[in-house]
Short mmCIF file of C-alpha atoms and ligand atoms in Angstrom, two decimals:
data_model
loop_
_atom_site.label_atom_id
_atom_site.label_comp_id
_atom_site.label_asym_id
_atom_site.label_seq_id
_atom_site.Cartn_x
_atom_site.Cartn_y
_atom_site.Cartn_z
CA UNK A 1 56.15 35.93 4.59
CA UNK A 2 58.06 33.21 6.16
CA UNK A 3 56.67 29.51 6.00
CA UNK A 4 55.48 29.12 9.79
CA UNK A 5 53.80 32.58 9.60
CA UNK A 6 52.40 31.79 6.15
CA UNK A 7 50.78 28.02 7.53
CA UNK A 8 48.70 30.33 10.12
CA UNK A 9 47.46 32.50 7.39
CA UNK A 10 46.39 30.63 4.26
CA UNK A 11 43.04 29.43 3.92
CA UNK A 12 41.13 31.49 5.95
CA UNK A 13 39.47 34.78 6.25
CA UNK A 14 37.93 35.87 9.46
CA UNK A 15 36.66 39.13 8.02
CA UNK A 16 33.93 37.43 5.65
CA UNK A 17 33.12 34.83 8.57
CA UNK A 18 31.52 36.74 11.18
CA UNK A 19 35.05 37.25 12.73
CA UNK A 20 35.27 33.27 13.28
CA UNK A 21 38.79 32.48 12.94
CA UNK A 22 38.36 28.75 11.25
CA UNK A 23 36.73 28.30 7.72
CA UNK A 24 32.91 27.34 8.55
CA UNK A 25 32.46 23.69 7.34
CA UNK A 26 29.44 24.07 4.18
CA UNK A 27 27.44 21.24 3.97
CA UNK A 28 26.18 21.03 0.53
CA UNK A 29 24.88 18.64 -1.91
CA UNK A 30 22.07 21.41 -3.74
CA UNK A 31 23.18 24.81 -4.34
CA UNK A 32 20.60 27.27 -5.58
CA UNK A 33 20.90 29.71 -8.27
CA UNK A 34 19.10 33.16 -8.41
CA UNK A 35 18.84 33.54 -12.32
CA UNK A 36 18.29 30.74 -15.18
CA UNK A 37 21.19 32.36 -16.85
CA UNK A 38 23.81 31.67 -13.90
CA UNK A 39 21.97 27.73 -13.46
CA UNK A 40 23.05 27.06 -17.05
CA UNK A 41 26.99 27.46 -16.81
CA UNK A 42 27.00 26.64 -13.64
CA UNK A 43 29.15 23.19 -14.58
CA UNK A 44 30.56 24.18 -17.45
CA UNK A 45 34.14 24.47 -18.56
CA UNK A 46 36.58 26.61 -17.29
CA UNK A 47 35.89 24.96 -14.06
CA UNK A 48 36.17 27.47 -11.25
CA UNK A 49 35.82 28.46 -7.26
CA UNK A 50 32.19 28.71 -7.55
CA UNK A 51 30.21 26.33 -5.56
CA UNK A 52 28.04 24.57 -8.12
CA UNK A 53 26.81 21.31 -6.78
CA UNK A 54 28.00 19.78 -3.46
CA UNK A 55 30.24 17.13 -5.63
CA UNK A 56 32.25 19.30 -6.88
CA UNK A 57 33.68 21.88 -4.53
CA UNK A 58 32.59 23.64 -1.43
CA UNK A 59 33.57 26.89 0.08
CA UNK A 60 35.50 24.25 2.98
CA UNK A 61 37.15 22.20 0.31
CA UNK A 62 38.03 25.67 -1.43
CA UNK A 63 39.78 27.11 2.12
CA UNK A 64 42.07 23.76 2.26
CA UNK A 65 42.64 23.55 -1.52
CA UNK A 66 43.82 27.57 -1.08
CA UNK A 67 46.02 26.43 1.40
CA UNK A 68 47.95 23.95 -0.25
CA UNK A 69 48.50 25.97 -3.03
CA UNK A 70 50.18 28.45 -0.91
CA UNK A 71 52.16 26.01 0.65
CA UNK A 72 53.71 24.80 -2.40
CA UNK A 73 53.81 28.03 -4.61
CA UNK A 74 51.50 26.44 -7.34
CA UNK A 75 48.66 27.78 -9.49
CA UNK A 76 45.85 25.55 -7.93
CA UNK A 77 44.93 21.85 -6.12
CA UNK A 78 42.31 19.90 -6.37
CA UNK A 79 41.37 17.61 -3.09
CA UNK A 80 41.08 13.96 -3.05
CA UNK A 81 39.00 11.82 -0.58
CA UNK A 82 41.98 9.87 0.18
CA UNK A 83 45.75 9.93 -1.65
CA UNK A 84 45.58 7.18 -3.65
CA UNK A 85 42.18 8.96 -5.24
CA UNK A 86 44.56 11.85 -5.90
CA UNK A 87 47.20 9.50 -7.20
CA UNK A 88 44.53 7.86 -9.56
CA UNK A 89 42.74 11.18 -10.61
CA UNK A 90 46.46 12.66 -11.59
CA UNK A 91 47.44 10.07 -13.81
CA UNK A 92 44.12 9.70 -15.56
CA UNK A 93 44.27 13.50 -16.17
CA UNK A 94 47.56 13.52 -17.87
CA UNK A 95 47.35 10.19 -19.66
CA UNK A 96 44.83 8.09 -22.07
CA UNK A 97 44.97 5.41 -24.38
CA UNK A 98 48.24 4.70 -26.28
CA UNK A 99 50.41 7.14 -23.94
CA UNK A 100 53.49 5.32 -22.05
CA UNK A 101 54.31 7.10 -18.73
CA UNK A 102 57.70 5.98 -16.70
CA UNK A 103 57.36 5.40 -13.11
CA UNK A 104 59.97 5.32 -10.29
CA UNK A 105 60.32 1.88 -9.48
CA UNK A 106 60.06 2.39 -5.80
CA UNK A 107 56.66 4.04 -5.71
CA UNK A 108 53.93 3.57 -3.22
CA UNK A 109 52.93 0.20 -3.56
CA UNK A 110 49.36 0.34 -4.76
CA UNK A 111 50.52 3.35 -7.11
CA UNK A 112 52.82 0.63 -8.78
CA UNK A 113 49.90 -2.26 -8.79
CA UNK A 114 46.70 -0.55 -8.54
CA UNK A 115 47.20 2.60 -10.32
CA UNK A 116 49.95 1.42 -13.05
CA UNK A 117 48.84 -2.42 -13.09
CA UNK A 118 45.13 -2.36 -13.09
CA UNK A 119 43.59 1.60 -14.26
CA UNK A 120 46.40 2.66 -15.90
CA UNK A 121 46.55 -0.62 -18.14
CA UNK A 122 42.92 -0.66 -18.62
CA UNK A 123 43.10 2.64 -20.11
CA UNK A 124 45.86 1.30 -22.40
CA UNK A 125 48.73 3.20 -20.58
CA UNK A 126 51.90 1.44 -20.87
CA UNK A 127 54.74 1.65 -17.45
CA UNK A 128 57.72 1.37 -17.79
CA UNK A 129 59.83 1.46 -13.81
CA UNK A 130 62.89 2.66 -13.64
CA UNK A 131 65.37 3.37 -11.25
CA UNK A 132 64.83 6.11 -9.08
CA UNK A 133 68.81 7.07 -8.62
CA UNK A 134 68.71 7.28 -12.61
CA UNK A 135 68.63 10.73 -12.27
CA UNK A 136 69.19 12.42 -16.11
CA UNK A 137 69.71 9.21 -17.61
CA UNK A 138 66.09 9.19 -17.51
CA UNK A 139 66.12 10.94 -20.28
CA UNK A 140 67.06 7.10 -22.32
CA UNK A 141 64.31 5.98 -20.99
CA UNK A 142 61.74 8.52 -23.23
CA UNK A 143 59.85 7.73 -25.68
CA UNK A 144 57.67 9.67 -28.43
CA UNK A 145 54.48 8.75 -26.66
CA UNK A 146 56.02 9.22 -22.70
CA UNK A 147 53.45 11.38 -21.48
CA UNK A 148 54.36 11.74 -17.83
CA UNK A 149 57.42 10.83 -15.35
CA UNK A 150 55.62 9.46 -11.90
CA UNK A 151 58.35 10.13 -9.24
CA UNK A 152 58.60 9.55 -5.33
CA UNK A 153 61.57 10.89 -3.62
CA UNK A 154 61.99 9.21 -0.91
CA UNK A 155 60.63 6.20 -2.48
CA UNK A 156 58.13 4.16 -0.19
CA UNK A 157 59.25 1.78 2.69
CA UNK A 158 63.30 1.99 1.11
CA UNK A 159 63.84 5.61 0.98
CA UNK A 160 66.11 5.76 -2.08
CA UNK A 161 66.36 9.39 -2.99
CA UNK A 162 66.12 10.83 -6.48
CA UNK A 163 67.65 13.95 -8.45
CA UNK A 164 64.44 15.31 -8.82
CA UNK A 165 65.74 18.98 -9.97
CA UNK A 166 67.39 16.53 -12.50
CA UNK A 167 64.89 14.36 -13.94
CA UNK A 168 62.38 17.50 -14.72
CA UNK A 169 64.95 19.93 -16.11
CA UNK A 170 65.50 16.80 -18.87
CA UNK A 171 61.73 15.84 -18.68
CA UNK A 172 60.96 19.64 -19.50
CA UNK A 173 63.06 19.87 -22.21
CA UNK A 174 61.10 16.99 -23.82
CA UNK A 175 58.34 18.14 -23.55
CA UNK A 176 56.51 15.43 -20.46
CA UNK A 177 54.64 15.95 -17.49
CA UNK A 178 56.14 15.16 -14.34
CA UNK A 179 54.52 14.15 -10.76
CA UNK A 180 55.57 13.50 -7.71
CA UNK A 181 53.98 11.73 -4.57
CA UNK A 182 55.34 13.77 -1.97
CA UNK A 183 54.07 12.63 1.06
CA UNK A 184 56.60 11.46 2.40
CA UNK A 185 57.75 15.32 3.43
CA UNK A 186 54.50 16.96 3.14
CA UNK A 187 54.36 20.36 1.98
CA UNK A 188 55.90 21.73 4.91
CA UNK A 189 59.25 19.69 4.04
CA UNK A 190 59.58 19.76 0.47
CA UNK A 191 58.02 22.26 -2.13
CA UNK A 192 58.84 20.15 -5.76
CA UNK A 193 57.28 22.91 -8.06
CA UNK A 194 60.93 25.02 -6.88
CA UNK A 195 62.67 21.48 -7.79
CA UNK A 196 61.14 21.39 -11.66
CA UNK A 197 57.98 19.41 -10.75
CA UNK A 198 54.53 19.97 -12.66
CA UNK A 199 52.20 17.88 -10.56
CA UNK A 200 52.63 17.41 -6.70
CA UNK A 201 50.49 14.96 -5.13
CA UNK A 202 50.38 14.46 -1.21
CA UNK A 203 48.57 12.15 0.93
CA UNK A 204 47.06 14.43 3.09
CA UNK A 205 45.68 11.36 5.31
CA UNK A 206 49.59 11.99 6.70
CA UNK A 207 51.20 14.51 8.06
CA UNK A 208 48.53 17.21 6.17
CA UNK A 209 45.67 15.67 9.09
CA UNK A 210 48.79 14.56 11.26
CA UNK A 211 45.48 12.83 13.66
CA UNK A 212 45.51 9.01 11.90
CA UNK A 213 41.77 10.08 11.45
CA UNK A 214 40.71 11.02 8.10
CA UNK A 215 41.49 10.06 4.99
CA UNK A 216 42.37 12.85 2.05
CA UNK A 217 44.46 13.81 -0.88
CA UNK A 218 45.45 16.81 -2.88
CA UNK A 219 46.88 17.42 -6.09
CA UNK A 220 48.98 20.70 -6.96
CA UNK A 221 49.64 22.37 -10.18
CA UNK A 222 51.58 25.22 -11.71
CA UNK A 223 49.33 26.24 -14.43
CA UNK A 224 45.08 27.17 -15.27
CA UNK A 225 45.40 24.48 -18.00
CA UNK A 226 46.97 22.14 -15.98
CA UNK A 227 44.20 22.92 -13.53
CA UNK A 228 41.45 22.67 -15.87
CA UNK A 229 42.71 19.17 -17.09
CA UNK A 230 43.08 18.08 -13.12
CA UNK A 231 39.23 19.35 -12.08
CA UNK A 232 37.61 17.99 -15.57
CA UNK A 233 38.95 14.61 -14.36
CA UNK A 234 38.15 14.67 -11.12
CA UNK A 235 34.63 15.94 -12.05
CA UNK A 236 34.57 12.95 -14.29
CA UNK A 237 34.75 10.71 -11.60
CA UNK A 238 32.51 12.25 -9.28
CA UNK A 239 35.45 12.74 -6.65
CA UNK A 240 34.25 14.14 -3.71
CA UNK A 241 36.29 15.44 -0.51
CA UNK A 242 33.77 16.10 2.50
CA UNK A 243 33.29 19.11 4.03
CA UNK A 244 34.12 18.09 7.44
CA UNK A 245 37.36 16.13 6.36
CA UNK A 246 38.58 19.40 4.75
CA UNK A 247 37.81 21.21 7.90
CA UNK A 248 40.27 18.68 9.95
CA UNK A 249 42.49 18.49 7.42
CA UNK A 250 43.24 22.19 7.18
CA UNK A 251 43.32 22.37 11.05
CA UNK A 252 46.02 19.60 10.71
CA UNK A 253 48.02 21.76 8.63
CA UNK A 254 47.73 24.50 11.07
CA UNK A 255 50.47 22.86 13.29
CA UNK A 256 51.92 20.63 11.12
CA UNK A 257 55.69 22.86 11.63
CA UNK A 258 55.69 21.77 15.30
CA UNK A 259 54.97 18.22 14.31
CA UNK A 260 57.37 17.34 11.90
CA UNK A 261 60.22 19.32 14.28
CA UNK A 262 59.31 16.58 16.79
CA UNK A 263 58.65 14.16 14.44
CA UNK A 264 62.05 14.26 13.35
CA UNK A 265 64.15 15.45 16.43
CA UNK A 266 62.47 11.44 18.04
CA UNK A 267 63.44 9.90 14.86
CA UNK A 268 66.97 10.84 14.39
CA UNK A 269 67.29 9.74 17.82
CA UNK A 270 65.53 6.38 17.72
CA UNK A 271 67.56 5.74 14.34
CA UNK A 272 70.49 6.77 15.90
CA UNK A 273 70.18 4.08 18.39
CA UNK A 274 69.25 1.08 15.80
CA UNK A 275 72.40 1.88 13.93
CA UNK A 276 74.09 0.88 16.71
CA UNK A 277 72.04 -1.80 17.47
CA UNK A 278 73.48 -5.44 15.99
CA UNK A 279 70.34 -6.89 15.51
CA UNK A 280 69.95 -4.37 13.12
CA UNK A 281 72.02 -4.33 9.86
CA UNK A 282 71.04 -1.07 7.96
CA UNK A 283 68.68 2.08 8.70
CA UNK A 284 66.99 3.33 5.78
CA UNK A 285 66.83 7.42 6.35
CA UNK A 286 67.85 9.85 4.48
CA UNK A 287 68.41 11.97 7.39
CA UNK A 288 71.53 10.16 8.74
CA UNK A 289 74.51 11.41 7.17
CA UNK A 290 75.74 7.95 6.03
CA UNK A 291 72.72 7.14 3.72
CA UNK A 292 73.20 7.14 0.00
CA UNK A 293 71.16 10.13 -0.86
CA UNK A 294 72.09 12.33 2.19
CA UNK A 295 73.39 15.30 0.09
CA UNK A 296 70.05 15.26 -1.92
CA UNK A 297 68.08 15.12 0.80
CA UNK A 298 70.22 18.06 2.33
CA UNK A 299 69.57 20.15 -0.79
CA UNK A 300 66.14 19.73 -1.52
CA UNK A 301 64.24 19.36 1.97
CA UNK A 302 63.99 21.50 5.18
CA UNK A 303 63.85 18.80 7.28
CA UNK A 304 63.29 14.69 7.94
CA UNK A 305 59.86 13.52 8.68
CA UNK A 306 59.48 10.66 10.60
CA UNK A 307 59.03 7.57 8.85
CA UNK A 308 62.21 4.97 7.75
CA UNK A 309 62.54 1.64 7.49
CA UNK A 310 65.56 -0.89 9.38
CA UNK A 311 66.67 -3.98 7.47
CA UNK A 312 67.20 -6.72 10.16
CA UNK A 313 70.85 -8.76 10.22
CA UNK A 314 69.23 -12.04 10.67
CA UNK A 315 66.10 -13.95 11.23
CA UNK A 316 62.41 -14.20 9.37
CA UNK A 317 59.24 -12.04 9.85
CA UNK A 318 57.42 -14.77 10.96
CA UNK A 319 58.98 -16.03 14.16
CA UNK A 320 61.34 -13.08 15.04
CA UNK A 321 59.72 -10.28 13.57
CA UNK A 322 56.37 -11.81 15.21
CA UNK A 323 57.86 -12.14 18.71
CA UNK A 324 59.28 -8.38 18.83
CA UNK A 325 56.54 -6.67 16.94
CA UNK A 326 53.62 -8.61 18.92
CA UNK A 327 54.90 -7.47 22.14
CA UNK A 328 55.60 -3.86 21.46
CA UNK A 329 53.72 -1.57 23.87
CA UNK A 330 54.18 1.86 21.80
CA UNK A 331 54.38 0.56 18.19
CA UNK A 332 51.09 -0.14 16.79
CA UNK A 333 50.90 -2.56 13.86
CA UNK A 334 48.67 -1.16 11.25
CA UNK A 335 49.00 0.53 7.62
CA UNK A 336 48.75 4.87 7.04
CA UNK A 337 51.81 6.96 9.79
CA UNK A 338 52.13 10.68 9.97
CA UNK A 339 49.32 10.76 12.72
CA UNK A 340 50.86 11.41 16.46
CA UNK A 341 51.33 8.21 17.32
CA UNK A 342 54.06 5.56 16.50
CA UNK A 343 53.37 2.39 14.08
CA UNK A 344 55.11 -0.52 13.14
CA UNK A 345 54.81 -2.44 9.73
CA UNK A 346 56.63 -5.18 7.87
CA UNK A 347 57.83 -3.86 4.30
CA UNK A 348 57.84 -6.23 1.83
CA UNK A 349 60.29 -4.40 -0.77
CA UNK A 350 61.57 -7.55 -2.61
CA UNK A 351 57.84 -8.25 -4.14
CA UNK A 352 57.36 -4.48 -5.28
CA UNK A 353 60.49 -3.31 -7.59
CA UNK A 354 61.31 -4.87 -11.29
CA UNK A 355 64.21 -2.18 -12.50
CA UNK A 356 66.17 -2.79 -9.47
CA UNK A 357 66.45 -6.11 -7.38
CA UNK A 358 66.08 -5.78 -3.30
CA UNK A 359 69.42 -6.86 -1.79
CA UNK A 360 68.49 -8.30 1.10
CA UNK A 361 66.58 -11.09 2.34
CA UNK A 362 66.34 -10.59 5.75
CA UNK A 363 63.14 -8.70 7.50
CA UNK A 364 62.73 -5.05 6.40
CA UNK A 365 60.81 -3.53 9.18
CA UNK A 366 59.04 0.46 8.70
CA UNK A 367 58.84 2.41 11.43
CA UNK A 368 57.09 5.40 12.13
CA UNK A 369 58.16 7.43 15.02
CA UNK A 370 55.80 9.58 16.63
CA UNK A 371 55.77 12.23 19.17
CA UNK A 372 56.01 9.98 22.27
CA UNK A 373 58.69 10.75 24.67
CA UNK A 374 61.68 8.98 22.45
CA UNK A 375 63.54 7.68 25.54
CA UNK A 376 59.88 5.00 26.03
CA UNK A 377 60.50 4.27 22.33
CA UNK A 378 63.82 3.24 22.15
CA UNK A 379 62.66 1.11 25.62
CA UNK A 380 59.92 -0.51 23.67
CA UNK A 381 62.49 -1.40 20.59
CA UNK A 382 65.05 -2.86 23.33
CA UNK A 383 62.56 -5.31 24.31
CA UNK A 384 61.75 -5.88 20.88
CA UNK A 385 65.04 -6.62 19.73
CA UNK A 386 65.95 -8.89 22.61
CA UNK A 387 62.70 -10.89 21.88
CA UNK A 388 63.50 -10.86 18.00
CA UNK A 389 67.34 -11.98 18.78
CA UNK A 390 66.06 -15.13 21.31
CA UNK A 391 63.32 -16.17 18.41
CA UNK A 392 65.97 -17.07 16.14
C1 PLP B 401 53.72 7.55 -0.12
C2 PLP B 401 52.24 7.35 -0.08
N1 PLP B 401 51.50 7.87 -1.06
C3 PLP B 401 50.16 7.71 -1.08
C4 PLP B 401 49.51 7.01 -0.11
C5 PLP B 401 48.03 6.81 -0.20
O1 PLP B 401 47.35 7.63 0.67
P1 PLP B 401 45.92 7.21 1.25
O2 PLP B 401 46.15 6.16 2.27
O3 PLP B 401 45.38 8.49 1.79
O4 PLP B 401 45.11 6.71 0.10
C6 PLP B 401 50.24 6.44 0.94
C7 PLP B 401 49.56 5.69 2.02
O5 PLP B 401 50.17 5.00 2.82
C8 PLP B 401 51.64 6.61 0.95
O6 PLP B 401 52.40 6.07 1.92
#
């Protein structure tokens, strides 16, 4: 089955729903048992698909979980209330006290400083960053105790690339885990367990919703252990992803093909226009055929989504970048992107890397281009530029 036929398919059966073509959304906290015998393993080890307490899984949460398994060709996921919940759960499945695990030093920001800096190092987890074009020369960087390679590819607000199919062939060998926050391209774009990957982590909240209205996370894996280690841990927690958020979030899914086509057909246009823009000195996409890690990109996604980031050639954040971004009509200033509509947000790149330094000291500026007509977007950043260029 082809990938746009598949997305209509997963995670739903009509025939056990009264012909109803959507999952039903369960509400659940209590679930009732007809025997003793089935109450007393009903939250025991091997964790399965039976409903056992609202916490822990309902038929809804099932339906979406199904369907990003499919998606991604893995063995089974385990939803998140919100991607940096699935980020957190990951990591304290795979690691504990006295393991070191290597992250890519251009992460997701609060992966970096809230997952590595605060949990991570609480649970006596040592990080070590490293470059994410390292590619495998991460194997150097290995040590008895590495427990798990944290990649994102691209990385957040810079869009570096990595060899992913590179790092896990060496991080297999070796024996360690490897995730990767793949957001960025959603499962439609990119499917890592076909690049080497163990554990695939999206931010459903994105593109997976694709509405900017509810928050969610998943977490993919390739084998019933691996599974078993994921759900004990988020079990441990007490995660819970609600009914109703699974509903929209699977109904995101539904079109998210038709999204990201637009998605990226407006952003290769609006980039397009920055590069030519003189205001602007560099556009961070790996879509555009004179970025760095073009050819990776090439080989190892079906397509661009529509987030990247433009480094400005002069000027500060808080005069220019305030004059153009205050005044844009279409580009809302706020944090999250992969709903419909387009968003603007200062990156702050220089403050969140330690193996590499930031080159630049100008504004870095992320976009995220949505599916507005692109002709009132590149409008919107004409103004913007002109009022950025007369606040210097
Ligand atoms: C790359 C990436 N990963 C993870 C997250 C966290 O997702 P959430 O906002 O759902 O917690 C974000 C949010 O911006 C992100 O950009």
């Amino acid at each position: 089955m082809k990938k746009d036929t598949l997305i209509t398919a997963i995670g739903r059966d009509p025939k056990s729903n009264h012909g109803v073509v959507n999952p039903p959304v369960y509400h659940a906290s209590t679930i009732t048992f007809p025997t003793l015998e089935e109450f007393k393993t009903r939250d025991r080890p091997p964790y399965g698909r039976i409903p056992q307490y609202g916490r822990t899984g309902t038929p809804t949460q099932f339906a979406f979980e199904d369907a990003i398994t499919a998606m991604h060709g893995g063995h089974g996921t385990v939803a998140y209330p919100s991607g940096l919940a699935a980020i957190a759960g990951a990591a304290m499945a795979f690691l504990q006290n006295g393991d070191h695990v290597l992250m890519a030093d251009t992460v997701y920001g609060p992966s970096r400083i809230r997952v590595a800096g605060n949990l991570l190092l609480r649970a006596g987890v040592e990080t070590t960053f490293f470059d994410p074009e390292i590619g495998a020369g991460i194997g150097d960087l290995i040590r008895p105790n590495t427990k798990v390679i944290f990649m994102e590819s691209p990385g957040s607000q810079t869009f570096e690339m990595m060899d992913v199919p590179a790092v896990c062939a060496v991080a297999r060998e070796r024996g360690v885990v490897t995730m990767i926050d793949n957001t960025w391209s959603s499962p439609y774009l990119c499917q890592p367990i076909g690049l080497g990957a163990d554990v695939v982590i999206e931010a459903c909240t994105k593109y997976v919703v694709g509405h900017s209205d509810v928050m969610m996370g998943s977490v993919t894996v390739t084998t019933e252990e691996h599974f078993q280690q994921l759900k004990g841990m988020a079990n441990a927690l007490g995660y819970h992803a609600a009914p109703d958020d699974c509903y929209l979030a699977l109904r995101g899914l539904r079109t998210i093909s038709v999204r990201l086509q637009r998605h990226q057909e407006n952003a290769l246009k609006v980039a397009t226009w920055l590069q030519s823009r003189a205001e602007v000195a560099e556009v961070l996409y790996p879509a555009l055929p004179d970025h760095p890690g073009h050819e990776l990109w090439k080989r190892d996604h079906a397509g661009a989504s529509g987030l990247f980031s433009m480094v400005m050639a002069a000027g500060d954040l808080d005069n220019a970048g305030a004059a153009m971004i205050d005044g844009f009509a279409h580009f809302g200033l706020g944090a999250s992107w992969g709903g419909y509509e387009s968003l603007v947000l200062p990156a702050h790149p220089e403050g969140n890397r330690t193996a590499t330094t930031w080159p630049h000291t100008t504004p870095c500026i992320r976009l995220h281009i949505g599916l507005e007509d692109p002709d009132d977007l590149i409008a919107d950043l004409e103004a913007g530029l002109a009022r950025y260029a007369a606040a210097i």
